[in-house]
Amino acid sequence: MRDRSATPPPTTGRRRARRLGAYLGVASLAAAAVVADAGFSSVRTHAQPAAAARGPVGWEIYRDLGALARLRGDERSVQSSSYDRTGGNNDGFNGTYSCQRINDRGCVIAEHRGAGEITSIWSTREPWGDVTATGNIVVELDGRIVLDAPLIDVVDGRLGAPFVWPLVANADDAAGGVSIKVPMPFRRSMRVTVEHNPYFHHVDYRVFPNADGVRTFNPHETATDVIDRLRRFGVADPKPAVSGATSTRRDFDLPLGASVTVAELTGPRQISQLRMRLPQVVPSPQVVDDGYAYGQAGGSAFTMRVDPNNEGIRLIRRLDAQIADQVADVFVDGHPVGQWRSGPARPGEWGVEIIEVPAELTAGKSEVQITNRFVSSSLHVNEFRYDVHSRVDGEWVRTDVLDLGPDHPGEQSAHGYRVDNPVFARSKLIARYPHDPGQVAASDELLSTARIRITFDGQTTVDAPIGEFFGTGLGEHDVRSLMSSVDPGLDGWYTAWWPMPFAQHAVIEVVNGGGVPITGATAEVTSAPAEIGDDVGLFHATHRRGVTVQGQDWNFLDTGGAGTFYGVTHSMRGLIPPGAATLRDDEEHSVETYAANQRNYLEGDERFYVDGAAEPAWHGTGTEDFYESGWYFREGTTFSMPLHGNPSHEVSVDGCQYDCTGAYRILINDAVPFRTGLRAGIEHGPANDEPGDYSSTAYWYGARAGARPSVGLPQPPAEQPPRDLPEAPPVVPSRPPSEPETPETSTPETTGQDDGDTPPDVQQVVADVIRLHENRR
């Protein structure tokens, strides 16, 4: 979002400058056509077999994640949002562009005639994402109302399955944004209406060329199997089990400049899991978390998943160590297993305690009940997070996580958490683990310069830093997403579950291009036989890093050909110095008397251009909005959800010079298919005007060389809304996109990005950018 009003001091937050106007002004209800449905009329279509029409529909996309590699044919992904049609930053502050039109139910925020599927609904508003004032949300599919309830009740999970966490998230679950990820297919039409102007929103949906095989969403289908699978995010492979799977493991050391082949496989096969363990890496020491404490006669209880084949489990507790002498009895399924004993006070530190539970209490079970009871303390017994590791075949693996606190209501409810005699509910505590700074710096260096490189059938399609490939580009931060995991704890693994098919040959390498030798590492690759048809693409992880360029989007992916874009891990290192005045000759969105907003880079909107279209199929409302959060991730609150998260925020610590943010967005049912090319990017600042050192790793599948996938060219523009809906007036076009970059000839000096290692002089470029920003006064 780009706020053209006076920029507030950093402590007042991103959108607060518009708060008074948003509440007191009468929002304009100007209609706005869905820009994503435009831009395809100049491309002729080719007749294609019915099998190429689309990917899986409805709940099937979640039930068969092993099929992500199959190209999605002639379907399209489009977005309706409240972005400012004039190119300014009024992306919802006054609600000017939030309603396509007004009907008897309220504000229409999305509608379409033809077959398709609603994939994601996101919104936020003052205060801090509380959408109570939005009123009811009404979803009409094929002329029938399938959802009509207060939006706040929907995202709080009060309607019950399938509208429960994590298919819905409220502003506490997702740090300032609310979302609905329930896939809702339709055959003829859809309309989404809210009772009152929602201010900020986006609705993502798929458009199908026909309704063959599409069944209209049934709100009474609870999809409990999907919910259970999603609730295991970050601790278990979400794909169905396959027969014939085998694993290849290699332990290795890797000196500087060397590479090692950790697995070489012969196809046709599909890799289902790739994991690594790097014992020399220490976690990033600063962690933001929330939690609870209980007093005398109090305690807590909850359930945790374990592996039925376990040989015992390990229960791990995170606590605020500034409270001395915390003692509590611990029970598993009613049996005493030990005591928590925190020891002397350690102000400003996180503490970790571990209790090992013998197999006679846990073997054969898939979940256990944990109970804690207060014994004594200098003040109280507190708890911020629990991890459970199961010992399987002699190794520890993470099998469940319970992150506690007022910002995790969905996760707590899913684990049946309760606390007795609570004495506080702390919403945000910033503390550190006592790691050696030199080890932290060396760990960050290793994760950003050592790379995973994979070659499938002669094509090198994966070449990305280890950290960002697994979801953490700013050091070893805890990551739990549906398709990858980083466990920074004891014996923790980095794991990726993306299906990676190949027809003939695959080579998986680790390349050490940095300044830290790798010692004692382990890599493991699990694969199984698979059928590889022409419509199966190769998995890609495309990495870029460089200094952002004034006036140009940061491109996650700029590629030709056919494929499907499934998301990104994004590491943003803002280069806005503290205390610098922000008035510029060419920009009106700042005021000289205000100190710089060091998170102003988050004002950038995502923009996805599909198959050479002049207008974006997706045009969002802000960077944290793309990651389906809000309000600068609630001013720095980290969170993890299956399909979106903000696992890291660093401010002038641990290698971050100013303000740094790590985020991910996994697009499963709302993936973006393309036939002739995709340019998917995001702005850096209100008008692509804030300096940053950015990196990103995009996850996607592309057609194999020599294969002849039955993928059609883009379809003509989507049908107009149903006849009973008046056509929306034209929209003022957004600023024209910058010219596409040409990776084959461009250099980091001209594009600010590259597909390989960071340029040797990047630090000098960063220093020049900072100096330029400081001189803009």
mmCIF file with all atom_site columns, N, CA and C in Angstrom, residues 665-722:
data_model
loop_
_atom_site.group_PDB
_atom_site.id
_atom_site.type_symbol
_atom_site.label_atom_id
_atom_site.label_alt_id
_atom_site.label_comp_id
_atom_site.label_asym_id
_atom_site.label_entity_id
_atom_site.label_seq_id
_atom_site.pdbx_PDB_ins_code
_atom_site.Cartn_x
_atom_site.Cartn_y
_atom_site.Cartn_z
_atom_site.occupancy
_atom_site.B_iso_or_equiv
_atom_site.pdbx_formal_charge
_atom_site.auth_seq_id
_atom_site.auth_comp_id
_atom_site.auth_asym_id
_atom_site.auth_atom_id
_atom_site.pdbx_PDB_model_num
ATOM 1   N N  . ARG A 1 665 ? 4.961   -17.321 1.529   1.00 0.00 ? 665 ARG A N  1
ATOM 2   C CA . ARG A 1 665 ? 3.582   -17.536 1.082   1.00 0.00 ? 665 ARG A CA 1
ATOM 3   C C  . ARG A 1 665 ? 3.592   -18.760 0.180   1.00 0.00 ? 665 ARG A C  1
ATOM 4   N N  . ILE A 1 666 ? 2.855   -19.790 0.570   1.00 0.00 ? 666 ILE A N  1
ATOM 5   C CA . ILE A 1 666 ? 2.734   -21.008 -0.218  1.00 0.00 ? 666 ILE A CA 1
ATOM 6   C C  . ILE A 1 666 ? 1.367   -21.000 -0.885  1.00 0.00 ? 666 ILE A C  1
ATOM 7   N N  . LEU A 1 667 ? 1.353   -21.066 -2.210  1.00 0.00 ? 667 LEU A N  1
ATOM 8   C CA . LEU A 1 667 ? 0.131   -21.031 -2.990  1.00 0.00 ? 667 LEU A CA 1
ATOM 9   C C  . LEU A 1 667 ? -0.192  -22.459 -3.424  1.00 0.00 ? 667 LEU A C  1
ATOM 10  N N  . ILE A 1 668 ? -1.193  -23.046 -2.808  1.00 0.00 ? 668 ILE A N  1
ATOM 11  C CA . ILE A 1 668 ? -1.569  -24.414 -3.169  1.00 0.00 ? 668 ILE A CA 1
ATOM 12  C C  . ILE A 1 668 ? -2.790  -24.375 -4.078  1.00 0.00 ? 668 ILE A C  1
ATOM 13  N N  . ASN A 1 669 ? -3.983  -24.179 -3.525  1.00 0.00 ? 669 ASN A N  1
ATOM 14  C CA . ASN A 1 669 ? -5.149  -24.086 -4.421  1.00 0.00 ? 669 ASN A CA 1
ATOM 15  C C  . ASN A 1 669 ? -5.174  -22.772 -5.177  1.00 0.00 ? 669 ASN A C  1
ATOM 16  N N  . ASP A 1 670 ? -4.486  -21.729 -4.678  1.00 0.00 ? 670 ASP A N  1
ATOM 17  C CA . ASP A 1 670 ? -4.441  -20.464 -5.411  1.00 0.00 ? 670 ASP A CA 1
ATOM 18  C C  . ASP A 1 670 ? -3.118  -20.283 -6.164  1.00 0.00 ? 670 ASP A C  1
ATOM 19  N N  . ALA A 1 671 ? -2.522  -21.388 -6.604  1.00 0.00 ? 671 ALA A N  1
ATOM 20  C CA . ALA A 1 671 ? -1.322  -21.315 -7.432  1.00 0.00 ? 671 ALA A CA 1
ATOM 21  C C  . ALA A 1 671 ? -1.600  -20.540 -8.715  1.00 0.00 ? 671 ALA A C  1
ATOM 22  N N  . VAL A 1 672 ? -0.531  -20.028 -9.328  1.00 0.00 ? 672 VAL A N  1
ATOM 23  C CA . VAL A 1 672 ? -0.665  -19.192 -10.524 1.00 0.00 ? 672 VAL A CA 1
ATOM 24  C C  . VAL A 1 672 ? -0.106  -19.951 -11.728 1.00 0.00 ? 672 VAL A C  1
ATOM 25  N N  . PRO A 1 673 ? -0.986  -20.533 -12.573 1.00 0.00 ? 673 PRO A N  1
ATOM 26  C CA . PRO A 1 673 ? -0.509  -21.218 -13.774 1.00 0.00 ? 673 PRO A CA 1
ATOM 27  C C  . PRO A 1 673 ? -0.216  -20.220 -14.885 1.00 0.00 ? 673 PRO A C  1
ATOM 28  N N  . PHE A 1 674 ? 0.705   -20.592 -15.760 1.00 0.00 ? 674 PHE A N  1
ATOM 29  C CA . PHE A 1 674 ? 1.021   -19.751 -16.922 1.00 0.00 ? 674 PHE A CA 1
ATOM 30  C C  . PHE A 1 674 ? 1.340   -20.650 -18.100 1.00 0.00 ? 674 PHE A C  1
ATOM 31  N N  . ARG A 1 675 ? 1.109   -20.122 -19.294 1.00 0.00 ? 675 ARG A N  1
ATOM 32  C CA . ARG A 1 675 ? 1.283   -20.892 -20.521 1.00 0.00 ? 675 ARG A CA 1
ATOM 33  C C  . ARG A 1 675 ? 2.482   -20.421 -21.339 1.00 0.00 ? 675 ARG A C  1
ATOM 34  N N  . THR A 1 676 ? 2.704   -19.118 -21.400 1.00 0.00 ? 676 THR A N  1
ATOM 35  C CA . THR A 1 676 ? 3.811   -18.586 -22.194 1.00 0.00 ? 676 THR A CA 1
ATOM 36  C C  . THR A 1 676 ? 4.791   -17.779 -21.368 1.00 0.00 ? 676 THR A C  1
ATOM 37  N N  . GLY A 1 677 ? 4.517   -17.596 -20.072 1.00 0.00 ? 677 GLY A N  1
ATOM 38  C CA . GLY A 1 677 ? 5.468   -16.884 -19.242 1.00 0.00 ? 677 GLY A CA 1
ATOM 39  C C  . GLY A 1 677 ? 4.819   -16.254 -18.027 1.00 0.00 ? 677 GLY A C  1
ATOM 40  N N  . LEU A 1 678 ? 5.638   -15.925 -17.044 1.00 0.00 ? 678 LEU A N  1
ATOM 41  C CA . LEU A 1 678 ? 5.171   -15.291 -15.815 1.00 0.00 ? 678 LEU A CA 1
ATOM 42  C C  . LEU A 1 678 ? 6.232   -14.315 -15.321 1.00 0.00 ? 678 LEU A C  1
ATOM 43  N N  . ARG A 1 679 ? 5.777   -13.118 -14.932 1.00 0.00 ? 679 ARG A N  1
ATOM 44  C CA . ARG A 1 679 ? 6.617   -12.173 -14.203 1.00 0.00 ? 679 ARG A CA 1
ATOM 45  C C  . ARG A 1 679 ? 5.899   -11.878 -12.895 1.00 0.00 ? 679 ARG A C  1
ATOM 46  N N  . ALA A 1 680 ? 6.373   -12.506 -11.822 1.00 0.00 ? 680 ALA A N  1
ATOM 47  C CA . ALA A 1 680 ? 5.763   -12.363 -10.509 1.00 0.00 ? 680 ALA A CA 1
ATOM 48  C C  . ALA A 1 680 ? 6.712   -11.575 -9.626  1.00 0.00 ? 680 ALA A C  1
ATOM 49  N N  . GLY A 1 681 ? 6.265   -10.411 -9.171  1.00 0.00 ? 681 GLY A N  1
ATOM 50  C CA . GLY A 1 681 ? 7.140   -9.572  -8.376  1.00 0.00 ? 681 GLY A CA 1
ATOM 51  C C  . GLY A 1 681 ? 6.391   -8.786  -7.327  1.00 0.00 ? 681 GLY A C  1
ATOM 52  N N  . ILE A 1 682 ? 7.142   -7.935  -6.633  1.00 0.00 ? 682 ILE A N  1
ATOM 53  C CA . ILE A 1 682 ? 6.567   -7.133  -5.562  1.00 0.00 ? 682 ILE A CA 1
ATOM 54  C C  . ILE A 1 682 ? 7.326   -5.819  -5.484  1.00 0.00 ? 682 ILE A C  1
ATOM 55  N N  . GLU A 1 683 ? 6.608   -4.751  -5.169  1.00 0.00 ? 683 GLU A N  1
ATOM 56  C CA . GLU A 1 683 ? 7.243   -3.454  -5.002  1.00 0.00 ? 683 GLU A CA 1
ATOM 57  C C  . GLU A 1 683 ? 8.039   -3.421  -3.698  1.00 0.00 ? 683 GLU A C  1
ATOM 58  N N  . HIS A 1 684 ? 8.972   -2.486  -3.630  1.00 0.00 ? 684 HIS A N  1
ATOM 59  C CA . HIS A 1 684 ? 9.742   -2.248  -2.413  1.00 0.00 ? 684 HIS A CA 1
ATOM 60  C C  . HIS A 1 684 ? 9.517   -0.781  -2.027  1.00 0.00 ? 684 HIS A C  1
ATOM 61  N N  . GLY A 1 685 ? 8.520   -0.562  -1.192  1.00 0.00 ? 685 GLY A N  1
ATOM 62  C CA . GLY A 1 685 ? 8.145   0.799   -0.832  1.00 0.00 ? 685 GLY A CA 1
ATOM 63  C C  . GLY A 1 685 ? 6.947   1.263   -1.620  1.00 0.00 ? 685 GLY A C  1
ATOM 64  N N  . PRO A 1 686 ? 6.381   2.419   -1.247  1.00 0.00 ? 686 PRO A N  1
ATOM 65  C CA . PRO A 1 686 ? 5.125   2.891   -1.826  1.00 0.00 ? 686 PRO A CA 1
ATOM 66  C C  . PRO A 1 686 ? 5.139   3.022   -3.338  1.00 0.00 ? 686 PRO A C  1
ATOM 67  N N  . ALA A 1 687 ? 6.256   3.422   -3.890  1.00 0.00 ? 687 ALA A N  1
ATOM 68  C CA . ALA A 1 687 ? 6.344   3.593   -5.342  1.00 0.00 ? 687 ALA A CA 1
ATOM 69  C C  . ALA A 1 687 ? 7.645   2.977   -5.853  1.00 0.00 ? 687 ALA A C  1
ATOM 70  N N  . ASN A 1 688 ? 7.967   1.786   -5.343  1.00 0.00 ? 688 ASN A N  1
ATOM 71  C CA . ASN A 1 688 ? 9.236   1.146   -5.684  1.00 0.00 ? 688 ASN A CA 1
ATOM 72  C C  . ASN A 1 688 ? 10.413  2.065   -5.394  1.00 0.00 ? 688 ASN A C  1
ATOM 73  N N  . ASP A 1 689 ? 10.354  2.741   -4.240  1.00 0.00 ? 689 ASP A N  1
ATOM 74  C CA . ASP A 1 689 ? 11.286  3.828   -3.981  1.00 0.00 ? 689 ASP A CA 1
ATOM 75  C C  . ASP A 1 689 ? 12.120  3.660   -2.718  1.00 0.00 ? 689 ASP A C  1
ATOM 76  N N  . GLU A 1 690 ? 11.939  2.558   -1.977  1.00 0.00 ? 690 GLU A N  1
ATOM 77  C CA . GLU A 1 690 ? 12.724  2.381   -0.763  1.00 0.00 ? 690 GLU A CA 1
ATOM 78  C C  . GLU A 1 690 ? 13.877  1.422   -1.026  1.00 0.00 ? 690 GLU A C  1
ATOM 79  N N  . PRO A 1 691 ? 15.074  1.733   -0.532  1.00 0.00 ? 691 PRO A N  1
ATOM 80  C CA . PRO A 1 691 ? 16.223  0.859   -0.774  1.00 0.00 ? 691 PRO A CA 1
ATOM 81  C C  . PRO A 1 691 ? 16.177  -0.388  0.095   1.00 0.00 ? 691 PRO A C  1
ATOM 82  N N  . GLY A 1 692 ? 16.633  -1.484  -0.458  1.00 0.00 ? 692 GLY A N  1
ATOM 83  C CA . GLY A 1 692 ? 16.678  -2.728  0.284   1.00 0.00 ? 692 GLY A CA 1
ATOM 84  C C  . GLY A 1 692 ? 17.640  -3.707  -0.343  1.00 0.00 ? 692 GLY A C  1
ATOM 85  N N  . ASP A 1 693 ? 18.132  -4.606  0.478   1.00 0.00 ? 693 ASP A N  1
ATOM 86  C CA . ASP A 1 693 ? 18.914  -5.751  0.025   1.00 0.00 ? 693 ASP A CA 1
ATOM 87  C C  . ASP A 1 693 ? 17.969  -6.939  0.121   1.00 0.00 ? 693 ASP A C  1
ATOM 88  N N  . TYR A 1 694 ? 17.446  -7.374  -1.022  1.00 0.00 ? 694 TYR A N  1
ATOM 89  C CA . TYR A 1 694 ? 16.399  -8.389  -1.057  1.00 0.00 ? 694 TYR A CA 1
ATOM 90  C C  . TYR A 1 694 ? 16.959  -9.713  -1.566  1.00 0.00 ? 694 TYR A C  1
ATOM 91  N N  . SER A 1 695 ? 16.367  -10.783 -1.078  1.00 0.00 ? 695 SER A N  1
ATOM 92  C CA . SER A 1 695 ? 16.594  -12.084 -1.695  1.00 0.00 ? 695 SER A CA 1
ATOM 93  C C  . SER A 1 695 ? 15.277  -12.852 -1.642  1.00 0.00 ? 695 SER A C  1
ATOM 94  N N  . SER A 1 696 ? 15.141  -13.809 -2.536  1.00 0.00 ? 696 SER A N  1
ATOM 95  C CA . SER A 1 696 ? 13.916  -14.608 -2.586  1.00 0.00 ? 696 SER A CA 1
ATOM 96  C C  . SER A 1 696 ? 14.209  -15.923 -3.273  1.00 0.00 ? 696 SER A C  1
ATOM 97  N N  . THR A 1 697 ? 13.438  -16.934 -2.896  1.00 0.00 ? 697 THR A N  1
ATOM 98  C CA . THR A 1 697 ? 13.490  -18.228 -3.576  1.00 0.00 ? 697 THR A CA 1
ATOM 99  C C  . THR A 1 697 ? 12.068  -18.613 -3.950  1.00 0.00 ? 697 THR A C  1
ATOM 100 N N  . ALA A 1 698 ? 11.815  -18.676 -5.256  1.00 0.00 ? 698 ALA A N  1
ATOM 101 C CA . ALA A 1 698 ? 10.485  -18.979 -5.787  1.00 0.00 ? 698 ALA A CA 1
ATOM 102 C C  . ALA A 1 698 ? 10.372  -20.474 -6.059  1.00 0.00 ? 698 ALA A C  1
ATOM 103 N N  . TYR A 1 699 ? 9.227   -21.051 -5.676  1.00 0.00 ? 699 TYR A N  1
ATOM 104 C CA . TYR A 1 699 ? 8.960   -22.471 -5.879  1.00 0.00 ? 699 TYR A CA 1
ATOM 105 C C  . TYR A 1 699 ? 7.954   -22.619 -7.009  1.00 0.00 ? 699 TYR A C  1
ATOM 106 N N  . TRP A 1 700 ? 8.304   -23.391 -8.037  1.00 0.00 ? 700 TRP A N  1
ATOM 107 C CA . TRP A 1 700 ? 7.413   -23.530 -9.183  1.00 0.00 ? 700 TRP A CA 1
ATOM 108 C C  . TRP A 1 700 ? 7.759   -24.784 -9.972  1.00 0.00 ? 700 TRP A C  1
ATOM 109 N N  . TYR A 1 701 ? 6.854   -25.155 -10.859 1.00 0.00 ? 701 TYR A N  1
ATOM 110 C CA . TYR A 1 701 ? 7.060   -26.284 -11.756 1.00 0.00 ? 701 TYR A CA 1
ATOM 111 C C  . TYR A 1 701 ? 7.009   -25.778 -13.192 1.00 0.00 ? 701 TYR A C  1
ATOM 112 N N  . GLY A 1 702 ? 7.941   -26.252 -13.999 1.00 0.00 ? 702 GLY A N  1
ATOM 113 C CA . GLY A 1 702 ? 7.983   -25.860 -15.402 1.00 0.00 ? 702 GLY A CA 1
ATOM 114 C C  . GLY A 1 702 ? 7.990   -27.066 -16.305 1.00 0.00 ? 702 GLY A C  1
ATOM 115 N N  . ALA A 1 703 ? 7.467   -26.894 -17.523 1.00 0.00 ? 703 ALA A N  1
ATOM 116 C CA . ALA A 1 703 ? 7.419   -27.986 -18.496 1.00 0.00 ? 703 ALA A CA 1
ATOM 117 C C  . ALA A 1 703 ? 8.823   -28.516 -18.772 1.00 0.00 ? 703 ALA A C  1
ATOM 118 N N  . ARG A 1 704 ? 8.947   -29.812 -18.904 1.00 0.00 ? 704 ARG A N  1
ATOM 119 C CA . ARG A 1 704 ? 10.242  -30.431 -19.163 1.00 0.00 ? 704 ARG A CA 1
ATOM 120 C C  . ARG A 1 704 ? 10.674  -30.227 -20.608 1.00 0.00 ? 704 ARG A C  1
ATOM 121 N N  . ALA A 1 705 ? 11.958  -30.071 -20.798 1.00 0.00 ? 705 ALA A N  1
ATOM 122 C CA . ALA A 1 705 ? 12.501  -29.921 -22.143 1.00 0.00 ? 705 ALA A CA 1
ATOM 123 C C  . ALA A 1 705 ? 12.188  -31.173 -22.961 1.00 0.00 ? 705 ALA A C  1
ATOM 124 N N  . GLY A 1 706 ? 11.638  -30.985 -24.140 1.00 0.00 ? 706 GLY A N  1
ATOM 125 C CA . GLY A 1 706 ? 11.316  -32.104 -25.017 1.00 0.00 ? 706 GLY A CA 1
ATOM 126 C C  . GLY A 1 706 ? 9.956   -32.702 -24.790 1.00 0.00 ? 706 GLY A C  1
ATOM 127 N N  . ALA A 1 707 ? 9.332   -32.392 -23.639 1.00 0.00 ? 707 ALA A N  1
ATOM 128 C CA . ALA A 1 707 ? 7.981   -32.902 -23.385 1.00 0.00 ? 707 ALA A CA 1
ATOM 129 C C  . ALA A 1 707 ? 6.972   -32.076 -24.159 1.00 0.00 ? 707 ALA A C  1
ATOM 130 N N  . ARG A 1 708 ? 5.800   -32.659 -24.422 1.00 0.00 ? 708 ARG A N  1
ATOM 131 C CA . ARG A 1 708 ? 4.748   -31.952 -25.144 1.00 0.00 ? 708 ARG A CA 1
ATOM 132 C C  . ARG A 1 708 ? 3.501   -31.911 -24.260 1.00 0.00 ? 708 ARG A C  1
ATOM 133 N N  . PRO A 1 709 ? 3.534   -31.047 -23.217 1.00 0.00 ? 709 PRO A N  1
ATOM 134 C CA . PRO A 1 709 ? 2.378   -30.999 -22.309 1.00 0.00 ? 709 PRO A CA 1
ATOM 135 C C  . PRO A 1 709 ? 1.142   -30.478 -23.014 1.00 0.00 ? 709 PRO A C  1
ATOM 136 N N  . SER A 1 710 ? -0.007  -31.060 -22.660 1.00 0.00 ? 710 SER A N  1
ATOM 137 C CA . SER A 1 710 ? -1.275  -30.612 -23.251 1.00 0.00 ? 710 SER A CA 1
ATOM 138 C C  . SER A 1 710 ? -1.756  -29.378 -22.507 1.00 0.00 ? 710 SER A C  1
ATOM 139 N N  . VAL A 1 711 ? -1.005  -28.295 -22.664 1.00 0.00 ? 711 VAL A N  1
ATOM 140 C CA . VAL A 1 711 ? -1.309  -27.038 -21.989 1.00 0.00 ? 711 VAL A CA 1
ATOM 141 C C  . VAL A 1 711 ? -1.643  -26.000 -23.034 1.00 0.00 ? 711 VAL A C  1
ATOM 142 N N  . GLY A 1 712 ? -2.836  -25.437 -22.960 1.00 0.00 ? 712 GLY A N  1
ATOM 143 C CA . GLY A 1 712 ? -3.269  -24.476 -23.951 1.00 0.00 ? 712 GLY A CA 1
ATOM 144 C C  . GLY A 1 712 ? -2.708  -23.096 -23.719 1.00 0.00 ? 712 GLY A C  1
ATOM 145 N N  . LEU A 1 713 ? -2.841  -22.245 -24.717 1.00 0.00 ? 713 LEU A N  1
ATOM 146 C CA . LEU A 1 713 ? -2.487  -20.842 -24.566 1.00 0.00 ? 713 LEU A CA 1
ATOM 147 C C  . LEU A 1 713 ? -3.589  -20.125 -23.802 1.00 0.00 ? 713 LEU A C  1
ATOM 148 N N  . PRO A 1 714 ? -3.350  -18.902 -23.358 1.00 0.00 ? 714 PRO A N  1
ATOM 149 C CA . PRO A 1 714 ? -4.340  -18.195 -22.546 1.00 0.00 ? 714 PRO A CA 1
ATOM 150 C C  . PRO A 1 714 ? -5.692  -18.088 -23.220 1.00 0.00 ? 714 PRO A C  1
ATOM 151 N N  . GLN A 1 715 ? -6.730  -18.146 -22.398 1.00 0.00 ? 715 GLN A N  1
ATOM 152 C CA . GLN A 1 715 ? -8.091  -18.017 -22.879 1.00 0.00 ? 715 GLN A CA 1
ATOM 153 C C  . GLN A 1 715 ? -8.447  -16.547 -23.093 1.00 0.00 ? 715 GLN A C  1
ATOM 154 N N  . PRO A 1 716 ? -9.532  -16.274 -23.811 1.00 0.00 ? 716 PRO A N  1
ATOM 155 C CA . PRO A 1 716 ? -9.998  -14.895 -23.942 1.00 0.00 ? 716 PRO A CA 1
ATOM 156 C C  . PRO A 1 716 ? -10.408 -14.350 -22.583 1.00 0.00 ? 716 PRO A C  1
ATOM 157 N N  . PRO A 1 717 ? -10.698 -13.043 -22.498 1.00 0.00 ? 717 PRO A N  1
ATOM 158 C CA . PRO A 1 717 ? -11.102 -12.472 -21.217 1.00 0.00 ? 717 PRO A CA 1
ATOM 159 C C  . PRO A 1 717 ? -12.272 -13.225 -20.615 1.00 0.00 ? 717 PRO A C  1
ATOM 160 N N  . ALA A 1 718 ? -12.295 -13.265 -19.284 1.00 0.00 ? 718 ALA A N  1
ATOM 161 C CA . ALA A 1 718 ? -13.357 -13.979 -18.581 1.00 0.00 ? 718 ALA A CA 1
ATOM 162 C C  . ALA A 1 718 ? -14.711 -13.371 -18.888 1.00 0.00 ? 718 ALA A C  1
ATOM 163 N N  . GLU A 1 719 ? -15.743 -14.209 -18.727 1.00 0.00 ? 719 GLU A N  1
ATOM 164 C CA . GLU A 1 719 ? -17.101 -13.730 -18.948 1.00 0.00 ? 719 GLU A CA 1
ATOM 165 C C  . GLU A 1 719 ? -17.428 -12.589 -17.994 1.00 0.00 ? 719 GLU A C  1
ATOM 166 N N  . GLN A 1 720 ? -18.380 -11.774 -18.398 1.00 0.00 ? 720 GLN A N  1
ATOM 167 C CA . GLN A 1 720 ? -18.811 -10.679 -17.550 1.00 0.00 ? 720 GLN A CA 1
ATOM 168 C C  . GLN A 1 720 ? -19.647 -11.225 -16.397 1.00 0.00 ? 720 GLN A C  1
ATOM 169 N N  . PRO A 1 721 ? -19.854 -10.435 -15.349 1.00 0.00 ? 721 PRO A N  1
ATOM 170 C CA . PRO A 1 721 ? -20.698 -10.885 -14.234 1.00 0.00 ? 721 PRO A CA 1
ATOM 171 C C  . PRO A 1 721 ? -22.092 -11.259 -14.717 1.00 0.00 ? 721 PRO A C  1
ATOM 172 N N  . PRO A 1 722 ? -22.823 -12.029 -13.900 1.00 0.00 ? 722 PRO A N  1
ATOM 173 C CA . PRO A 1 722 ? -24.169 -12.441 -14.295 1.00 0.00 ? 722 PRO A CA 1
ATOM 174 C C  . PRO A 1 722 ? -25.032 -11.264 -14.715 1.00 0.00 ? 722 PRO A C  1
#
